[in-house]
Amino acid sequence: MMASIAEPVTKPVSRFRYILDRRETLGAVMVAPAILYVLLLVGGPFLLAVYYSVSAYTIYDPSWRFVGLANFAQIIKNPVFLQTLGNTFLFTFGSQFLGLILGKFGAFLLMRPFAGRKIVRALIMLPWAVPIALAAVAWEWMFDSLYSVINWSMIALGIIDRSDAPNWLGNPHLAMLCVIIVNAWRFFPFAIVIFLAGITSVPQDIIDAAIVDGAGFWRRNYQIVLPLILPIVAVGLIFGIVFTFTDLSIVYLLTNGGPVNATSVLGFQGFQVGIVSGDVSHGAAISLFMLPVLLAVVIVVLRFIRRREV
């Protein structure tokens, strides 16, 4: 008597598994945590800032009273705010320009073979990885009026006399230069990565054809390579501008906005007015003032990228 072999019974596929097999649904499920994170940690504080900016709310008078755009009108008429706005633009674009220059030459240097290149590539990322609080302490000693290693080096080389040694953080113009240098130092490893990614994406055939045509180093890089990688560099520049425009850590740790508001930026002033002074409504208005400025900058850069791609 032959034993009958039972056929395996196939279990019905659950409807939930079938839904997750669809590309549109799976994509939405994967993106949902990031969207939730943005809504909770960015959208919530943003709506709260809008709520406070149109009120007369302070920690001394917590009763909410609607005042419309009066807070924005008042801060625009404040000369300290106008000076701070100018400082923010100078700090942001000055440090980004310097960081891009250092990043470009650093990328060209790291693309050339030399002994210890892997170690240099690892060390070059330290400014981006080191906590800014520790880096600011080191830079503060370097710019110290008495113990500055920069001043003592120039004195030892006979460039300046001890009586002519600059007070880096005490002079308004030099203090702004110092915070720009520190932020550029912090940004240029990111710029190096952006330039390395862009340069390595350029097809080698284009470079070889340029060499055959007699193009030298500068002509190859500034007339061929740089126009091709401009969209990539522009995207990196957007991130750098947004992070720098809203940053207050370097100014807070290095100069505390001084001397005489010479290095005060919007993020620092918003913190001082809204948190330290307790004027929450005006502090929120100062912080929200960064939004339309950043939006305009991002739109301009994105339109530039679109034209380059076309």
Tab-separated table of C-alpha atoms in Angstrom:
chain	number	residue	atom	x	y	z
A	1	MET	CA	0.000	0.000	0.000
A	2	MET	CA	1.542	3.258	-1.091
A	3	ALA	CA	1.585	6.136	1.365
A	4	SER	CA	0.233	9.336	-0.048
A	5	ILE	CA	2.555	12.310	0.218
A	6	ALA	CA	0.758	15.325	1.586
A	7	GLU	CA	1.325	18.487	-0.338
A	8	PRO	CA	2.558	21.441	1.781
A	9	VAL	CA	-0.189	23.859	2.506
A	10	THR	CA	0.799	27.397	1.473
A	11	LYS	CA	-0.135	29.978	4.028
A	12	PRO	CA	-1.908	33.015	2.656
A	13	VAL	CA	0.302	36.084	2.486
A	14	SER	CA	-0.799	38.646	5.009
A	15	ARG	CA	-2.222	41.870	3.683
A	16	PHE	CA	0.268	43.865	5.781
A	17	ARG	CA	3.225	42.134	4.126
A	18	TYR	CA	1.708	42.706	0.707
A	19	ILE	CA	1.365	46.435	1.421
A	20	LEU	CA	5.007	46.696	2.524
A	21	ASP	CA	6.123	45.061	-0.733
A	22	ARG	CA	4.905	48.113	-2.629
A	23	ARG	CA	7.683	50.600	-3.303
A	24	GLU	CA	5.599	53.688	-2.548
A	25	THR	CA	4.403	52.357	0.812
A	26	LEU	CA	7.802	51.054	1.902
A	27	GLY	CA	9.426	54.370	1.004
A	28	ALA	CA	6.890	56.288	3.052
A	29	VAL	CA	7.416	53.977	6.037
A	30	MET	CA	11.202	54.416	5.864
A	31	VAL	CA	10.996	58.207	5.597
A	32	ALA	CA	8.347	58.556	8.337
A	33	PRO	CA	10.825	58.530	11.306
A	34	ALA	CA	12.877	61.340	9.756
A	35	ILE	CA	9.739	63.383	9.057
A	36	LEU	CA	8.522	62.794	12.622
A	37	TYR	CA	11.913	63.887	13.962
A	38	VAL	CA	11.784	67.118	11.951
A	39	LEU	CA	8.203	67.845	13.020
A	40	LEU	CA	8.909	67.300	16.715
A	41	LEU	CA	12.376	68.817	17.117
A	42	VAL	CA	12.251	71.510	14.421
A	43	GLY	CA	8.613	72.225	13.634
A	44	GLY	CA	7.538	72.389	17.278
A	45	PRO	CA	10.142	74.962	18.387
A	46	PHE	CA	9.564	76.932	15.186
A	47	LEU	CA	5.825	77.252	15.843
A	48	LEU	CA	6.576	78.153	19.458
A	49	ALA	CA	8.985	80.888	18.285
A	50	VAL	CA	6.288	82.277	15.979
A	51	TYR	CA	3.836	82.180	18.884
A	52	TYR	CA	6.202	84.198	21.106
A	53	SER	CA	7.371	86.608	18.391
A	54	VAL	CA	3.893	88.091	17.899
A	55	SER	CA	3.348	88.604	21.626
A	56	ALA	CA	4.695	90.721	24.479
A	57	TYR	CA	5.789	87.640	26.447
A	58	THR	CA	8.695	87.993	28.908
A	59	ILE	CA	9.764	85.921	31.877
A	60	TYR	CA	8.773	88.846	34.090
A	61	ASP	CA	5.324	89.162	32.477
A	62	PRO	CA	4.339	85.690	31.227
A	63	SER	CA	0.840	86.763	30.220
A	64	TRP	CA	0.451	86.361	26.451
A	65	ARG	CA	-0.727	89.476	24.620
A	66	PHE	CA	-0.889	89.726	20.836
A	67	VAL	CA	1.165	92.614	19.385
A	68	GLY	CA	1.435	91.544	15.734
A	69	LEU	CA	4.640	92.562	13.952
A	70	ALA	CA	5.559	95.231	16.499
A	71	ASN	CA	8.515	93.188	17.792
A	72	PHE	CA	9.996	92.911	14.292
A	73	ALA	CA	9.532	96.642	13.683
A	74	GLN	CA	11.310	97.444	16.936
A	75	ILE	CA	14.335	95.226	16.339
A	76	ILE	CA	14.791	96.594	12.792
A	77	LYS	CA	14.982	100.129	14.208
A	78	ASN	CA	17.591	99.055	16.764
A	79	PRO	CA	21.135	100.051	15.619
A	80	VAL	CA	22.643	97.161	17.591
A	81	PHE	CA	20.509	94.703	15.635
A	82	LEU	CA	21.539	96.266	12.313
A	83	GLN	CA	25.195	95.998	13.335
A	84	THR	CA	24.623	92.390	14.353
A	85	LEU	CA	22.978	91.623	11.019
A	86	GLY	CA	25.982	93.032	9.159
A	87	ASN	CA	28.337	91.054	11.403
A	88	THR	CA	26.387	87.880	10.646
A	89	PHE	CA	26.763	88.311	6.888
A	90	LEU	CA	30.465	89.133	7.226
A	91	PHE	CA	31.073	86.209	9.568
A	92	THR	CA	29.134	83.747	7.419
A	93	PHE	CA	30.364	84.576	3.932
A	94	GLY	CA	33.898	85.480	5.049
A	95	SER	CA	34.423	82.152	6.785
A	96	GLN	CA	32.765	80.186	3.972
A	97	PHE	CA	34.942	81.869	1.342
A	98	LEU	CA	38.110	81.204	3.330
A	99	GLY	CA	37.020	77.649	4.113
A	100	LEU	CA	36.327	76.890	0.445
A	101	ILE	CA	39.757	78.178	-0.575
A	102	LEU	CA	41.480	76.049	2.069
A	103	GLY	CA	39.297	73.082	1.151
A	104	LYS	CA	40.094	73.348	-2.556
A	105	PHE	CA	43.854	73.465	-2.094
A	106	GLY	CA	43.657	70.795	0.609
A	107	ALA	CA	41.768	68.498	-1.768
A	108	PHE	CA	44.366	68.978	-4.510
A	109	LEU	CA	47.105	68.235	-1.992
A	110	LEU	CA	45.460	65.057	-0.722
A	111	MET	CA	44.926	63.768	-4.260
A	112	ARG	CA	48.673	63.683	-4.866
A	113	PRO	CA	50.584	60.607	-3.649
A	114	PHE	CA	53.038	61.294	-0.836
A	115	ALA	CA	54.348	59.483	2.226
A	116	GLY	CA	51.867	59.465	5.096
A	117	ARG	CA	48.882	60.569	3.023
A	118	LYS	CA	46.490	58.258	4.905
A	119	ILE	CA	47.571	59.715	8.237
A	120	VAL	CA	47.160	63.257	6.925
A	121	ARG	CA	43.662	62.414	5.641
A	122	ALA	CA	42.734	61.186	9.106
A	123	LEU	CA	44.240	64.200	10.892
A	124	ILE	CA	42.640	66.674	8.505
A	125	MET	CA	39.217	65.703	9.886
A	126	LEU	CA	40.109	66.668	13.461
A	127	PRO	CA	38.736	70.248	13.229
A	128	TRP	CA	35.360	68.800	12.212
A	129	ALA	CA	35.422	66.096	14.910
A	130	VAL	CA	36.861	67.977	17.904
A	131	PRO	CA	34.183	69.504	20.184
A	132	ILE	CA	33.993	73.210	19.533
A	133	ALA	CA	34.256	74.003	23.254
A	134	LEU	CA	37.729	72.425	23.433
A	135	ALA	CA	38.815	73.996	20.156
A	136	ALA	CA	37.643	77.443	21.296
A	137	VAL	CA	39.751	77.202	24.462
A	138	ALA	CA	42.835	76.387	22.384
A	139	TRP	CA	42.157	79.228	19.965
A	140	GLU	CA	41.539	81.624	22.852
A	141	TRP	CA	45.027	80.905	24.181
A	142	MET	CA	46.476	81.366	20.698
A	143	PHE	CA	44.837	84.804	20.476
A	144	ASP	CA	45.557	85.780	24.074
A	145	SER	CA	46.942	89.315	24.453
A	146	LEU	CA	49.845	88.163	26.697
A	147	TYR	CA	50.549	84.525	25.839
A	148	SER	CA	49.609	84.395	22.170
A	149	VAL	CA	51.843	81.949	20.321
A	150	ILE	CA	51.181	83.968	17.170
A	151	ASN	CA	52.516	87.164	18.732
A	152	TRP	CA	55.539	85.468	20.292
A	153	SER	CA	56.382	83.784	16.973
A	154	MET	CA	56.286	87.101	15.123
A	155	ILE	CA	58.379	88.732	17.870
A	156	ALA	CA	60.935	85.915	17.682
A	157	LEU	CA	61.140	86.300	13.899
A	158	GLY	CA	61.636	90.060	14.251
A	159	ILE	CA	58.438	90.911	12.380
A	160	ILE	CA	56.996	93.032	15.209
A	161	ASP	CA	58.105	94.448	18.552
A	162	ARG	CA	56.572	93.441	21.862
A	163	SER	CA	54.992	96.873	22.188
A	164	ASP	CA	53.341	96.499	18.779
A	165	ALA	CA	51.882	93.033	19.440
A	166	PRO	CA	48.220	93.060	18.377
A	167	ASN	CA	45.438	92.447	20.865
A	168	TRP	CA	43.576	89.955	18.731
A	169	LEU	CA	40.363	89.651	20.715
A	170	GLY	CA	40.387	93.228	22.035
A	171	ASN	CA	40.407	95.014	18.688
A	172	PRO	CA	36.991	95.076	16.937
A	173	HIS	CA	38.381	94.399	13.446
A	174	LEU	CA	40.872	91.764	14.607
A	175	ALA	CA	38.234	90.056	16.755
A	176	MET	CA	35.968	89.585	13.746
A	177	LEU	CA	38.944	88.272	11.769
A	178	CYS	CA	39.649	85.790	14.582
A	179	VAL	CA	36.134	84.324	14.658
A	180	ILE	CA	36.157	84.083	10.849
A	181	ILE	CA	39.461	82.193	10.937
A	182	VAL	CA	38.233	79.804	13.637
A	183	ASN	CA	35.013	79.051	11.775
A	184	ALA	CA	36.903	78.578	8.492
A	185	TRP	CA	39.263	76.191	10.307
A	186	ARG	CA	36.233	74.309	11.551
A	187	PHE	CA	34.571	74.217	8.118
A	188	PHE	CA	37.452	73.432	5.772
A	189	PRO	CA	37.578	69.610	6.428
A	190	PHE	CA	33.973	69.462	5.218
A	191	ALA	CA	34.994	71.549	2.188
A	192	ILE	CA	37.865	69.141	1.488
A	193	VAL	CA	35.451	66.189	1.458
A	194	ILE	CA	33.112	68.067	-0.899
A	195	PHE	CA	35.913	68.951	-3.312
A	196	LEU	CA	37.371	65.432	-3.196
A	197	ALA	CA	33.956	63.966	-3.999
A	198	GLY	CA	33.491	66.394	-6.870
A	199	ILE	CA	36.960	66.082	-8.365
A	200	THR	CA	36.968	62.281	-8.260
A	201	SER	CA	33.571	62.252	-10.035
A	202	VAL	CA	35.004	64.041	-13.092
A	203	PRO	CA	35.653	61.460	-15.855
A	204	GLN	CA	39.340	60.833	-16.419
A	205	ASP	CA	38.803	61.030	-20.192
A	206	ILE	CA	38.027	64.751	-19.891
A	207	ILE	CA	41.224	65.358	-17.900
A	208	ASP	CA	43.310	63.340	-20.388
A	209	ALA	CA	41.812	65.230	-23.330
A	210	ALA	CA	42.639	68.545	-21.668
A	211	ILE	CA	46.244	67.430	-21.081
A	212	VAL	CA	46.559	66.366	-24.719
A	213	ASP	CA	45.239	69.783	-25.788
A	214	GLY	CA	47.991	71.425	-23.776
A	215	ALA	CA	45.971	72.691	-20.805
A	216	GLY	CA	48.150	73.304	-17.773
A	217	PHE	CA	47.333	72.705	-14.107
A	218	TRP	CA	45.526	76.002	-13.483
A	219	ARG	CA	43.618	75.955	-16.749
A	220	ARG	CA	42.481	72.349	-16.235
A	221	ASN	CA	41.240	72.997	-12.737
A	222	TYR	CA	39.618	76.404	-13.185
A	223	GLN	CA	38.208	76.105	-16.711
A	224	ILE	CA	37.319	72.404	-16.823
A	225	VAL	CA	37.123	70.746	-13.392
A	226	LEU	CA	35.686	73.627	-11.355
A	227	PRO	CA	32.713	74.321	-13.701
A	228	LEU	CA	31.856	70.600	-13.662
A	229	ILE	CA	31.852	70.302	-9.864
A	230	LEU	CA	30.146	73.639	-9.119
A	231	PRO	CA	26.725	72.024	-8.402
A	232	ILE	CA	28.318	69.714	-5.814
A	233	VAL	CA	30.247	72.582	-4.241
A	234	ALA	CA	27.092	74.727	-4.190
A	235	VAL	CA	25.187	72.068	-2.228
A	236	GLY	CA	28.001	71.911	0.314
A	237	LEU	CA	28.011	75.698	0.449
A	238	ILE	CA	24.294	75.705	1.299
A	239	PHE	CA	24.929	73.485	4.309
A	240	GLY	CA	27.882	75.626	5.387
A	241	ILE	CA	25.915	78.881	5.109
A	242	VAL	CA	22.905	77.520	7.013
A	243	PHE	CA	25.024	76.081	9.840
A	244	THR	CA	27.214	79.189	10.119
A	245	PHE	CA	24.373	81.705	9.882
A	246	THR	CA	22.553	80.066	12.792
A	247	ASP	CA	25.647	79.244	14.863
A	248	LEU	CA	26.526	81.076	18.070
A	249	SER	CA	29.029	78.709	19.704
A	250	ILE	CA	32.245	80.243	18.358
A	251	VAL	CA	31.219	83.813	19.145
A	252	TYR	CA	29.855	82.844	22.555
A	253	LEU	CA	32.968	80.907	23.578
A	254	LEU	CA	35.641	83.103	21.997
A	255	THR	CA	34.521	86.737	22.247
A	256	ASN	CA	31.078	86.738	23.906
A	257	GLY	CA	29.977	89.155	21.193
A	258	GLY	CA	32.623	91.766	21.998
A	259	PRO	CA	34.368	94.025	21.922
A	260	VAL	CA	31.438	96.491	21.803
A	261	ASN	CA	29.203	94.093	19.789
A	262	ALA	CA	31.865	93.885	17.076
A	263	THR	CA	31.445	90.103	16.747
A	264	SER	CA	27.817	89.725	17.810
A	265	VAL	CA	25.783	87.595	15.375
A	266	LEU	CA	22.051	86.935	15.134
A	267	GLY	CA	22.125	83.606	16.940
A	268	PHE	CA	24.128	85.072	19.811
A	269	GLN	CA	21.960	88.184	20.095
A	270	GLY	CA	18.786	86.119	20.030
A	271	PHE	CA	20.177	84.029	22.891
A	272	GLN	CA	21.249	87.085	24.868
A	273	VAL	CA	17.945	88.915	24.439
A	274	GLY	CA	15.575	85.968	24.714
A	275	ILE	CA	17.265	83.750	27.303
A	276	VAL	CA	19.754	85.836	29.287
A	277	SER	CA	17.720	89.054	29.397
A	278	GLY	CA	14.367	87.275	29.579
A	279	ASP	CA	12.743	89.214	26.705
A	280	VAL	CA	11.412	86.092	25.026
A	281	SER	CA	9.265	87.865	22.421
A	282	HIS	CA	12.089	90.007	20.993
A	283	GLY	CA	14.518	87.098	21.200
A	284	ALA	CA	12.124	84.966	19.163
A	285	ALA	CA	11.713	87.792	16.625
A	286	ILE	CA	15.499	88.060	16.229
A	287	SER	CA	15.810	84.310	15.730
A	288	LEU	CA	12.979	84.210	13.183
A	289	PHE	CA	14.602	87.035	11.239
A	290	MET	CA	17.185	84.492	10.067
A	291	LEU	CA	14.527	82.412	8.287
A	292	PRO	CA	13.712	84.702	5.294
A	293	VAL	CA	17.394	85.560	4.838
A	294	LEU	CA	18.430	81.900	4.722
A	295	LEU	CA	15.469	81.064	2.495
A	296	ALA	CA	16.526	83.731	-0.007
A	297	VAL	CA	20.144	82.493	-0.015
A	298	VAL	CA	19.082	78.870	-0.516
A	299	ILE	CA	16.721	79.796	-3.373
A	300	VAL	CA	19.457	81.765	-5.147
A	301	VAL	CA	21.986	78.925	-4.816
A	302	LEU	CA	19.482	76.272	-5.934
A	303	ARG	CA	18.529	78.334	-9.004
A	304	PHE	CA	22.231	78.644	-9.782
A	305	ILE	CA	22.617	74.851	-9.536
A	306	ARG	CA	19.621	74.272	-11.809
A	307	ARG	CA	21.033	76.611	-14.461
A	308	ARG	CA	24.414	74.874	-14.302
A	309	GLU	CA	22.779	71.455	-14.731
A	310	VAL	CA	20.741	72.662	-17.714
